[in-house]
Short mmCIF file of C-alpha atoms in Angstrom, two decimals:
data_model
loop_
_atom_site.label_atom_id
_atom_site.label_comp_id
_atom_site.label_asym_id
_atom_site.label_seq_id
_atom_site.Cartn_x
_atom_site.Cartn_y
_atom_site.Cartn_z
CA MET D 17 -16.52 -15.89 -13.07
CA ALA D 18 -18.50 -13.11 -11.49
CA ALA D 19 -17.16 -9.57 -11.07
CA ALA D 20 -14.62 -9.73 -8.29
CA MET D 21 -15.79 -8.35 -4.85
CA VAL D 22 -14.18 -5.33 -3.51
CA LEU D 23 -13.63 -5.08 0.24
CA LEU D 24 -12.69 -2.06 2.27
CA PRO D 25 -10.58 -2.40 5.37
CA GLY D 26 -12.46 -3.87 8.39
CA GLU D 27 -15.33 -5.40 6.30
CA GLU D 28 -16.40 -9.05 6.81
CA ILE D 29 -16.48 -11.37 4.00
CA PRO D 30 -20.13 -12.75 3.62
CA THR D 31 -20.28 -16.47 4.41
CA ASP D 32 -21.68 -17.35 1.13
CA ARG D 33 -18.54 -16.12 -0.66
CA LEU D 34 -16.27 -18.40 1.25
CA PRO D 35 -14.95 -21.64 -0.57
CA LYS D 36 -16.34 -24.85 0.90
CA PRO D 37 -13.23 -27.01 1.47
CA LYS D 38 -13.43 -30.89 1.68
CA LYS D 39 -11.04 -30.94 4.63
CA GLY D 40 -12.79 -28.26 6.34
CA LYS D 41 -9.68 -26.13 6.07
CA LEU D 42 -9.51 -22.65 4.70
CA THR D 43 -6.28 -20.91 3.55
CA LEU D 44 -6.05 -17.36 4.16
CA GLY D 45 -3.76 -15.11 1.92
CA PRO D 46 -2.67 -11.41 2.03
CA GLY D 47 -5.05 -8.82 3.11
CA LEU D 48 -7.11 -11.04 5.22
CA GLN D 49 -7.61 -11.67 8.99
CA HIS D 50 -9.18 -14.32 10.99
CA THR D 51 -11.13 -13.42 14.24
CA PRO D 52 -12.08 -16.52 16.10
CA PRO D 53 -14.46 -18.11 15.86
CA SER D 54 -15.66 -17.55 12.41
CA ILE D 55 -15.10 -13.95 11.09
CA ILE D 56 -12.88 -13.26 8.22
CA SER D 57 -12.23 -9.63 7.49
CA ALA D 58 -10.27 -7.63 5.09
CA THR D 59 -7.24 -5.54 6.44
CA THR D 60 -6.70 -3.57 3.12
CA ALA D 61 -8.71 -2.40 0.23
CA GLY D 62 -8.59 -5.03 -2.58
CA SER D 63 -10.59 -7.24 -4.45
CA LEU D 64 -11.57 -10.72 -3.27
CA GLN D 65 -9.90 -13.74 -5.11
CA VAL D 66 -10.97 -17.17 -4.50
CA ASP D 67 -9.28 -20.42 -5.34
CA HIS D 68 -11.98 -23.02 -4.88
CA ARG D 69 -9.66 -25.95 -5.66
CA LYS D 70 -7.22 -24.91 -3.01
CA ALA D 71 -9.82 -23.59 -0.72
CA ALA D 72 -7.73 -20.46 -0.66
CA LEU D 73 -8.80 -16.83 -0.56
CA TRP D 74 -6.81 -13.51 -0.54
CA LEU D 75 -7.25 -9.96 -1.41
CA GLU D 76 -5.42 -8.57 -4.60
CA HIS D 77 -3.99 -5.13 -4.03
CA ALA D 78 -1.86 -3.17 -6.39
CA GLY D 79 0.69 -1.23 -4.27
CA GLY D 80 2.74 -1.41 -1.18
CA ARG D 81 6.00 -2.44 0.13
CA TYR D 82 7.32 -6.13 -0.26
CA GLN D 83 6.62 -8.20 2.80
CA PRO D 84 9.10 -11.14 2.94
CA SER D 85 7.46 -14.68 2.99
CA VAL D 86 9.37 -17.99 3.01
CA GLY D 87 9.90 -19.42 -0.40
CA ASP D 88 9.93 -15.96 -2.31
CA LEU D 89 12.70 -15.68 -4.91
CA VAL D 90 14.03 -12.28 -4.19
CA ILE D 91 16.85 -10.02 -5.62
CA ALA D 92 19.10 -8.82 -2.79
CA GLN D 93 21.87 -6.32 -2.66
CA ILE D 94 24.84 -6.78 -0.45
CA HIS D 95 25.35 -3.86 1.97
CA HIS D 96 28.09 -5.28 4.07
CA SER D 97 29.68 -8.57 5.06
CA SER D 98 30.68 -9.80 8.45
CA VAL D 99 32.39 -12.92 9.75
CA GLU D 100 29.79 -15.44 8.91
CA THR D 101 27.17 -13.55 6.95
CA PHE D 102 26.48 -10.93 4.48
CA SER D 103 23.81 -8.23 5.30
CA CYS D 104 21.56 -7.69 2.18
CA ALA D 105 18.93 -5.03 1.36
CA LEU D 106 15.80 -6.49 -0.05
CA THR D 107 13.68 -3.21 0.13
CA PRO D 108 15.04 0.39 0.95
CA HIS D 109 14.88 1.61 4.60
CA THR D 110 14.23 -1.85 6.09
CA SER D 111 16.62 -4.09 8.55
CA PHE D 112 18.95 -6.00 6.41
CA ALA D 113 18.37 -9.65 5.56
CA ILE D 114 20.66 -12.30 6.52
CA LEU D 115 22.61 -14.35 3.94
CA GLY D 116 25.04 -16.90 5.51
CA GLN D 117 28.45 -16.99 3.56
CA LEU D 118 28.38 -20.60 3.30
CA ALA D 119 24.58 -20.50 1.88
CA PHE D 120 25.90 -21.07 -1.63
CA GLU D 121 26.21 -24.07 -3.92
CA GLY D 122 29.44 -26.05 -3.28
CA VAL D 123 31.00 -23.61 -0.87
CA SER D 124 33.40 -24.53 1.92
CA LYS D 125 34.99 -22.44 4.50
CA LYS D 126 38.12 -22.06 2.26
CA THR D 127 35.98 -21.16 -0.85
CA ARG D 128 33.55 -18.80 0.48
CA PRO D 129 32.28 -16.26 -2.14
CA GLN D 130 34.02 -12.80 -2.10
CA LEU D 131 30.96 -10.59 -2.40
CA LYS D 132 31.44 -6.74 -2.08
CA ALA D 133 28.90 -3.96 -1.26
CA GLY D 134 26.72 -3.32 -3.89
CA ASP D 135 26.75 -6.90 -5.54
CA VAL D 136 23.55 -8.35 -6.47
CA VAL D 137 22.37 -11.97 -5.62
CA TYR D 138 19.25 -13.99 -6.54
CA ALA D 139 18.08 -15.72 -3.39
CA ARG D 140 15.24 -17.51 -1.69
CA VAL D 141 13.71 -16.41 1.61
CA SER D 142 14.41 -19.18 4.01
CA ARG D 143 13.09 -17.68 7.08
CA ALA D 144 10.63 -14.66 7.58
CA SER D 145 9.09 -13.67 11.02
CA LYS D 146 7.99 -10.25 12.23
CA TRP D 147 9.96 -11.03 15.53
CA GLU D 148 13.36 -11.49 13.96
CA ASP D 149 15.47 -11.01 10.85
CA VAL D 150 14.71 -12.30 7.59
CA GLU D 151 17.10 -14.96 6.45
CA ILE D 152 18.01 -15.77 2.75
CA GLU D 153 20.05 -18.49 0.92
CA CYS D 154 21.52 -18.92 -2.50
CA PHE D 155 20.90 -22.74 -2.64
CA ASN D 156 18.26 -25.28 -1.89
CA SER D 157 19.49 -26.22 1.61
CA ALA D 158 17.47 -29.69 1.07
CA THR D 159 19.40 -30.57 -2.06
CA GLY D 160 22.54 -28.34 -2.02
CA LYS D 161 21.98 -27.30 -5.52
CA ALA D 162 21.97 -23.58 -6.70
CA GLU D 163 18.66 -23.93 -8.82
CA GLY D 164 19.70 -20.82 -10.62
CA MET D 165 20.33 -18.77 -7.59
CA GLY D 166 23.62 -16.89 -6.79
CA GLN D 167 25.39 -13.93 -7.68
CA LEU D 168 24.09 -11.85 -10.74
CA LYS D 169 27.13 -10.40 -12.56
CA GLY D 170 26.67 -7.52 -14.71
CA GLY D 171 23.62 -6.09 -16.16
CA MET D 172 21.10 -3.84 -14.26
CA VAL D 173 18.31 -3.91 -11.73
CA PHE D 174 15.02 -2.30 -12.47
CA ASP D 175 12.55 -1.46 -9.92
CA VAL D 176 8.91 -2.43 -10.59
CA ARG D 177 5.83 -2.90 -8.23
CA PRO D 178 5.85 -5.93 -6.28
CA ALA D 179 2.55 -6.92 -7.82
CA PHE D 180 3.82 -6.55 -11.31
CA ALA D 181 6.83 -8.77 -10.50
CA ARG D 182 4.35 -11.35 -9.24
CA ARG D 183 2.67 -11.25 -12.56
CA LEU D 184 5.96 -11.71 -14.46
CA MET D 185 6.67 -14.69 -12.29
CA MET D 186 3.42 -16.44 -12.92
CA GLY D 187 4.73 -18.17 -16.07
CA THR D 188 2.58 -19.58 -18.80
CA ASP D 189 -0.15 -22.17 -18.82
CA LYS D 190 -0.48 -25.25 -21.09
CA GLU D 191 -1.06 -23.18 -24.38
CA GLY D 192 1.87 -20.96 -23.81
CA VAL D 193 -0.26 -18.16 -22.65
CA SER D 194 1.09 -16.00 -20.17
CA LYS D 195 -1.04 -16.20 -17.08
CA GLY D 196 -0.02 -12.81 -15.83
CA GLY D 197 -0.80 -10.95 -18.80
CA VAL D 198 2.79 -9.78 -19.47
CA VAL D 199 4.37 -10.68 -22.78
CA VAL D 200 7.03 -8.06 -22.95
CA LEU D 201 9.76 -10.60 -22.14
CA GLU D 202 8.67 -13.15 -24.68
CA GLU D 203 8.37 -10.58 -27.20
CA VAL D 204 11.57 -9.17 -26.96
CA GLY D 205 13.21 -12.55 -26.55
CA GLY D 206 12.05 -13.30 -30.06
CA LYS D 207 14.36 -10.67 -31.40
CA VAL D 208 17.04 -10.01 -28.83
CA LYS D 209 19.13 -12.24 -26.63
CA PHE D 210 19.15 -11.41 -22.92
CA GLU D 211 19.05 -12.89 -19.33
CA VAL D 212 16.41 -12.05 -16.73
CA ALA D 213 15.98 -12.62 -13.14
CA VAL D 214 12.76 -11.50 -11.43
CA GLY D 215 12.67 -10.91 -7.60
CA ARG D 216 9.36 -10.85 -5.80
CA ASN D 217 10.47 -7.70 -3.97
CA GLY D 218 9.85 -5.56 -6.98
CA LYS D 219 13.21 -6.02 -8.73
CA VAL D 220 14.11 -7.20 -12.19
CA TRP D 221 17.63 -7.90 -13.23
CA VAL D 222 18.23 -7.91 -16.91
CA ASP D 223 21.67 -8.44 -18.73
CA SER D 224 21.74 -8.64 -22.50
CA GLY D 225 24.80 -7.87 -25.09
CA SER D 226 24.72 -4.02 -24.89
CA VAL D 227 23.61 -1.57 -22.30
CA ARG D 228 21.35 -0.07 -24.97
CA GLU D 229 19.27 -3.20 -25.21
CA THR D 230 19.34 -3.85 -21.38
CA VAL D 231 18.07 -0.14 -20.81
CA MET D 232 15.40 -0.79 -23.52
CA ILE D 233 14.02 -3.90 -21.64
CA GLY D 234 13.90 -2.24 -18.39
CA HIS D 235 12.09 0.88 -19.60
CA LEU D 236 9.47 -1.52 -21.37
CA LEU D 237 8.89 -3.56 -18.14
CA ARG D 238 8.43 -0.27 -16.30
CA GLY D 239 6.24 1.21 -18.79
CA ALA D 240 3.97 -1.98 -18.82
CA ASP D 241 3.87 -1.65 -14.89
CA GLU D 242 3.04 1.96 -14.63
CA GLY D 243 1.35 2.29 -17.79
CA GLY D 244 -1.04 -0.60 -17.23
CA TRP D 245 -0.41 -1.73 -20.89
CA ASP D 246 -2.73 -4.70 -21.94
CA VAL D 247 -1.30 -7.41 -23.87
CA GLU D 248 -1.92 -5.68 -27.31
CA GLY D 249 -0.43 -2.55 -25.96
CA GLN D 250 2.70 -4.33 -24.89
CA ARG D 251 3.15 -5.93 -28.23
CA LYS D 252 2.95 -2.42 -29.92
CA ALA D 253 5.52 -0.96 -27.36
CA VAL D 254 7.97 -3.64 -27.94
CA LYS D 255 7.87 -3.38 -31.78
CA LYS D 256 8.41 0.33 -31.47
CA ALA D 257 11.29 -0.03 -29.18
CA LEU D 258 12.94 -2.71 -31.21
CA ARG D 259 12.78 -0.48 -34.04
CA ASP D 260 14.31 2.45 -32.27
CA VAL D 261 17.30 0.28 -31.17
CA MET C 10 -19.24 15.47 -5.74
CA GLY C 11 -16.74 14.43 -3.18
CA PRO C 12 -13.31 15.57 -2.93
CA ASP C 13 -10.77 15.41 -5.97
CA ILE C 14 -8.29 12.59 -5.40
CA SER C 15 -5.49 11.08 -7.44
CA HIS C 16 -3.85 8.13 -6.43
CA HIS C 17 -0.13 7.20 -6.30
CA PRO C 18 1.40 10.65 -7.38
CA LEU C 19 4.75 9.67 -5.83
CA HIS C 20 6.99 7.03 -7.21
CA GLY C 21 9.47 6.78 -4.37
CA ALA C 22 6.78 6.42 -1.66
CA ASP C 23 4.98 3.18 -0.78
CA GLY C 24 1.73 4.77 -0.88
CA SER C 25 0.82 8.40 -1.69
CA VAL C 26 -2.40 10.31 -2.69
CA THR C 27 -3.35 13.98 -3.47
CA PHE C 28 -6.52 15.01 -1.80
CA SER C 29 -8.23 18.28 -2.62
CA SER C 30 -11.53 19.56 -0.65
CA LYS C 31 -13.22 22.78 -1.14
CA LEU C 32 -10.86 24.37 1.51
CA CYS C 33 -7.51 22.82 1.01
CA SER C 34 -5.15 20.42 -0.98
CA ILE C 35 -3.01 17.90 0.64
CA LEU C 36 -0.27 15.80 -0.75
CA ALA C 37 0.11 12.44 1.64
CA ALA C 38 2.73 9.96 1.50
CA ALA C 39 2.78 6.68 3.50
CA ASN C 40 5.90 4.49 4.08
CA GLY C 41 6.02 1.50 6.03
CA PRO C 42 6.92 -0.71 7.53
CA VAL C 43 10.39 0.75 7.62
CA GLU C 44 13.32 0.54 10.09
CA VAL C 45 12.77 2.50 13.32
CA GLN C 46 15.22 4.68 15.14
CA ARG C 47 16.22 2.96 18.51
CA ARG C 48 14.84 5.48 20.59
CA ASP C 49 11.29 5.34 18.94
CA GLU C 50 11.23 1.51 18.82
CA LEU C 51 8.23 -0.21 20.36
CA PRO C 52 8.80 -3.86 21.39
CA GLU C 53 5.27 -5.09 20.70
CA GLU C 54 4.05 -2.73 17.96
CA ALA C 55 4.74 -0.44 15.11
CA ALA C 56 5.67 3.14 15.91
CA VAL C 57 3.51 5.90 13.91
CA GLU C 58 5.23 9.04 12.96
CA VAL C 59 3.22 11.90 11.11
CA ASN C 60 5.00 14.89 9.77
CA ILE C 61 2.95 17.97 8.56
CA ARG C 62 4.54 20.38 6.33
CA PRO C 63 2.74 23.75 6.22
CA VAL C 64 2.14 25.52 2.82
CA SER C 65 4.99 28.07 3.55
CA GLY C 66 7.73 28.11 6.21
CA VAL C 67 8.63 25.57 8.65
CA SER C 68 6.42 23.64 10.83
CA GLY C 69 5.71 25.18 14.34
CA PRO C 70 3.72 24.16 17.37
CA ARG C 71 0.61 24.32 15.33
CA GLU C 72 1.68 21.54 12.97
CA ARG C 73 3.11 19.66 15.99
CA TRP C 74 -0.49 19.69 17.54
CA LEU C 75 -2.10 18.52 14.28
CA GLU C 76 0.47 15.76 13.85
CA SER C 77 -0.49 14.53 17.38
CA VAL C 78 -4.10 14.53 16.77
CA VAL C 79 -3.65 12.87 13.24
CA ALA C 80 -1.46 10.22 14.76
CA ALA C 81 -3.80 9.37 17.48
CA VAL C 82 -6.50 8.55 14.90
CA LEU C 83 -4.21 6.56 12.43
CA ARG C 84 -2.99 4.60 15.63
CA SER C 85 -6.62 3.37 16.12
CA VAL C 86 -6.99 2.62 12.50
CA LEU C 87 -3.62 0.54 11.86
CA HIS C 88 -3.11 -2.86 12.89
CA LEU C 89 0.07 -2.01 14.67
CA HIS C 90 0.88 -5.30 16.21
CA MET C 91 1.26 -6.91 12.70
CA HIS C 92 4.81 -5.09 12.28
CA PRO C 93 6.38 -4.78 15.69
CA ARG C 94 9.84 -2.84 16.01
CA THR C 95 9.13 -0.92 12.82
CA LEU C 96 7.92 2.49 11.72
CA ILE C 97 5.06 3.59 9.93
CA GLN C 98 5.62 7.13 8.44
CA VAL C 99 3.01 9.52 7.09
CA THR C 100 4.19 12.80 5.54
CA LEU C 101 1.45 15.44 4.83
CA GLN C 102 2.34 18.33 2.71
CA ILE C 103 -0.31 21.04 2.81
CA THR C 104 -0.34 22.55 -0.91
CA LYS C 105 -3.47 24.79 -0.42
CA ALA C 106 -4.86 26.28 2.81
CA PRO C 107 -7.58 28.70 3.36
CA SER C 108 -6.13 32.14 2.62
CA SER C 109 -8.29 34.43 4.64
CA THR C 110 -7.37 35.07 8.09
CA LEU C 111 -9.14 32.88 10.41
CA LYS C 112 -9.22 32.63 14.22
CA GLY C 113 -6.70 30.39 15.29
CA ALA C 114 -8.64 27.22 16.40
CA VAL C 115 -10.94 27.53 13.61
CA GLN C 116 -8.04 27.55 11.26
CA ASP C 117 -6.65 24.27 12.84
CA VAL C 118 -9.93 22.46 12.86
CA ALA C 119 -10.68 23.34 9.29
CA LEU C 120 -7.64 21.44 8.18
CA LEU C 121 -8.32 18.29 10.21
CA PRO C 122 -10.72 16.34 8.30
CA SER C 123 -8.79 16.58 5.07
CA LEU C 124 -5.52 15.65 6.73
CA ILE C 125 -7.25 12.50 8.18
CA ASN C 126 -8.82 11.55 4.87
CA ALA C 127 -5.63 12.15 2.85
CA SER C 128 -3.63 10.02 5.35
CA PHE C 129 -6.08 7.24 5.28
CA LEU C 130 -6.09 7.01 1.51
CA ALA C 131 -2.25 7.06 1.60
CA LEU C 132 -2.12 4.27 4.01
CA ALA C 133 -4.67 2.28 1.92
CA ASP C 134 -2.67 2.82 -1.28
CA GLY C 135 0.51 1.68 0.48
CA GLY C 136 -1.30 -1.58 1.33
CA LEU C 137 -0.48 -1.31 5.27
CA PRO C 138 -2.84 -3.45 7.44
CA LEU C 139 -5.77 -1.42 8.66
CA ARG C 140 -8.46 -2.27 11.17
CA ASN C 141 -11.30 -0.36 9.59
CA THR C 142 -12.30 2.29 7.17
CA VAL C 143 -12.45 5.90 8.37
CA ALA C 144 -13.93 8.98 6.98
CA ALA C 145 -13.67 12.51 8.28
CA VAL C 146 -16.07 15.33 8.01
CA LEU C 147 -15.97 19.13 8.68
CA LEU C 148 -19.23 20.75 9.88
CA ALA C 149 -19.68 24.31 10.46
CA VAL C 150 -22.65 25.98 12.39
CA VAL C 151 -22.98 29.43 10.42
CA SER C 152 -24.35 32.64 11.93
CA THR C 153 -27.99 31.76 11.05
CA GLY C 154 -27.61 28.66 13.08
CA GLU C 155 -27.63 26.35 10.20
CA VAL C 156 -25.30 23.30 10.03
CA ARG C 157 -23.25 23.27 6.79
CA GLU C 158 -21.25 20.29 5.67
CA GLU C 159 -17.80 21.06 3.98
CA PRO C 160 -18.39 24.85 4.49
CA SER C 161 -16.77 27.43 2.01
CA GLU C 162 -14.13 29.61 3.16
CA LYS C 163 -16.61 32.69 3.28
CA GLU C 164 -19.10 30.65 5.65
CA LEU C 165 -15.99 29.65 7.90
CA VAL C 166 -15.03 33.43 8.72
CA GLY C 167 -18.58 34.23 10.19
CA CYS C 168 -19.32 30.63 11.63
CA LYS C 169 -20.41 30.33 15.26
CA SER C 170 -18.69 27.03 15.81
CA LEU C 171 -16.69 24.49 13.74
CA HIS C 172 -16.44 20.93 14.33
CA GLY C 173 -14.18 18.03 12.80
CA LEU C 174 -15.25 14.43 13.11
CA ALA C 175 -14.06 11.18 12.03
CA TYR C 176 -15.99 7.93 12.11
CA ASN C 177 -15.26 4.43 11.06
CA ASN C 178 -17.31 1.76 9.38
CA HIS C 179 -18.48 0.46 12.80
CA GLY C 180 -19.77 3.91 13.66
CA ASP C 181 -17.13 4.54 16.36
CA LEU C 182 -16.18 8.04 16.85
CA LEU C 183 -12.44 8.67 16.26
CA LEU C 184 -11.84 12.27 16.22
CA SER C 185 -13.68 15.04 17.71
CA GLU C 186 -12.23 18.64 17.65
CA SER C 187 -14.27 21.72 17.74
CA ALA C 188 -13.76 25.38 17.81
CA GLY C 189 -16.11 28.30 18.80
CA GLY C 190 -19.22 28.29 21.31
CA PHE C 191 -21.93 25.61 21.37
CA ASP C 192 -23.87 23.68 23.89
CA LEU C 193 -24.04 19.95 24.38
CA ALA C 194 -27.44 19.48 22.66
CA GLU C 195 -26.05 21.21 19.53
CA TRP C 196 -22.77 19.16 19.66
CA GLU C 197 -24.90 16.03 19.88
CA ARG C 198 -27.07 16.91 16.71
CA ILE C 199 -23.81 17.89 14.80
CA ALA C 200 -22.37 14.41 15.83
CA ASP C 201 -25.35 12.49 14.72
CA GLN C 202 -25.18 14.46 11.19
CA ALA C 203 -21.49 13.81 11.05
CA GLU C 204 -21.96 10.05 11.50
CA GLU C 205 -24.51 9.83 8.92
CA THR C 206 -22.26 11.67 6.30
CA CYS C 207 -19.20 9.55 7.33
CA ARG C 208 -21.15 6.22 6.84
CA ALA C 209 -22.65 7.70 3.52
CA ALA C 210 -19.17 8.15 2.43
CA MET C 211 -18.66 4.26 2.64
CA ALA C 212 -22.10 3.12 1.97
CA PRO C 213 -22.42 0.06 -0.09
CA LEU C 214 -22.81 0.56 -3.99
CA ASP C 215 -25.59 -1.35 -5.84
CA GLU C 216 -25.32 -3.41 -9.15
CA ASP C 217 -24.75 -0.28 -11.50
CA GLY C 218 -22.49 1.42 -9.04
CA VAL C 219 -25.32 3.87 -7.93
CA VAL C 220 -25.81 5.24 -4.43
CA MET C 221 -27.94 2.92 -2.49
CA GLU C 222 -28.39 4.60 0.77
CA GLY C 223 -27.34 7.93 2.11
CA THR C 224 -28.86 11.08 0.37
CA THR C 225 -25.91 13.24 0.84
CA SER C 226 -24.71 15.30 -2.27
CA SER C 227 -21.14 13.84 -2.30
CA GLY C 228 -22.34 10.11 -2.12
CA PRO C 229 -20.06 7.06 -1.13
CA TRP C 230 -17.00 8.88 -2.49
CA LEU C 231 -14.68 6.91 -0.30
CA ARG C 232 -15.82 3.48 -1.41
CA GLN C 233 -16.07 4.67 -4.88
CA GLU C 234 -12.37 5.80 -5.03
CA LEU C 235 -11.22 2.51 -3.27
CA THR C 236 -13.25 0.33 -5.38
CA ASP C 237 -12.19 2.01 -8.79
CA LYS C 238 -8.59 1.55 -7.61
CA ALA C 239 -9.05 -2.13 -6.56
CA GLN C 240 -10.73 -2.86 -9.88
CA ALA C 241 -7.99 -1.18 -11.73
CA ALA C 242 -5.29 -3.41 -10.04
CA VAL C 243 -7.08 -6.60 -11.32
CA ALA C 244 -8.02 -5.31 -14.98
CA TRP C 245 -5.12 -7.73 -16.23
CA ARG C 246 -6.89 -10.78 -14.89
CA GLU C 247 -10.25 -9.91 -16.98
CA ALA C 248 -8.22 -9.48 -20.04
CA THR C 249 -6.34 -12.95 -19.83
#
């Protein structure tokens, strides 16, 4: 692949860089804007990524606040509860996301979950629009199954950058190689037992046998994020941390 | 070379940058979109708030004025309609300012280009939606009548007039603040030079990352900074 092209805000994408879709439809991701009829320009500074198979293109950017979009898995903290909904914080200082009291698996009006302020839930964004409040749910509303979502009991939440959370969630390819280039969790998992949930809003929840191990995993993740460690560097740091615990 | 820039020094803020030019240093933080106070809320677009903190003491009317000028420029740079009913907040802490006593207006104009550059870089670091790229430049007409880019403190003390201008990548003038005495012909000459300098700051790089157009000493520093940062962000892709 040729070196990624870097665009500055307001610059147009040269037409020869655009993928040629079979259906004649392009998908634009974050950081790009379409000005009819045919101008596609950048709205932030980032490197252009193109997926030719899906005819999709987006700008990859490291920082910034999480912007909710439908389908994202997030870790939300309950702020307060009202008659029918919980108000949850996804990112600091933004208006609250709404979580229905009945948006959990197998819940009826009589068995609604008793969540207090400060409790943490793993949820999916079900509605996101710039004009109204974000809505999240702790079950798949099509099937009624929890699919791993719900309240996260115990453990600790660590803040990472949203871009790093995205890399953590990319999973592995067929050969078992991490697509996002993050091997911290796999490496630690070889030695220590723990549970983890990654929220797209830049939060990682970790729970293991002891606070010591939990904090160690959190520190490793933050180090890999802020230090920009490569795979080899991550392996080294994990080995060192496991020796110290 | 261009100004001294370090990205993301603050961890709590969405975007931050330290920006040091010859005359002053600025620590800028950008947060947004965040929840807005009811009285500042705009139904169709985001509100922009700029806070300027001086080197020492509390901010006064002078900082209020600087804030209003910077906010006006940022409003034309940001895509405000993308985040209605929210707030985009920029905080600029001046950490070093010209120490010698300057005439009031000269002192204010001398700071403006650095404030604009620092806040633009902070907004870019925070990933906020931007309409275009902007660069600002400070030009001084010294006592001999020569025009100096990014003048030193000594040159400021005896200068005839001082001009802070900002241009975006389409060549639109976004900021024009001047101090001192000058005529229209002189201003036009200065504006042309400023546009050339601003465009040189974001001129394209060629294959080896060497300057392609623009012959000014500082080169395309703005593009270089943003390019380096964007490439660092995708370094993990090359590795896998």
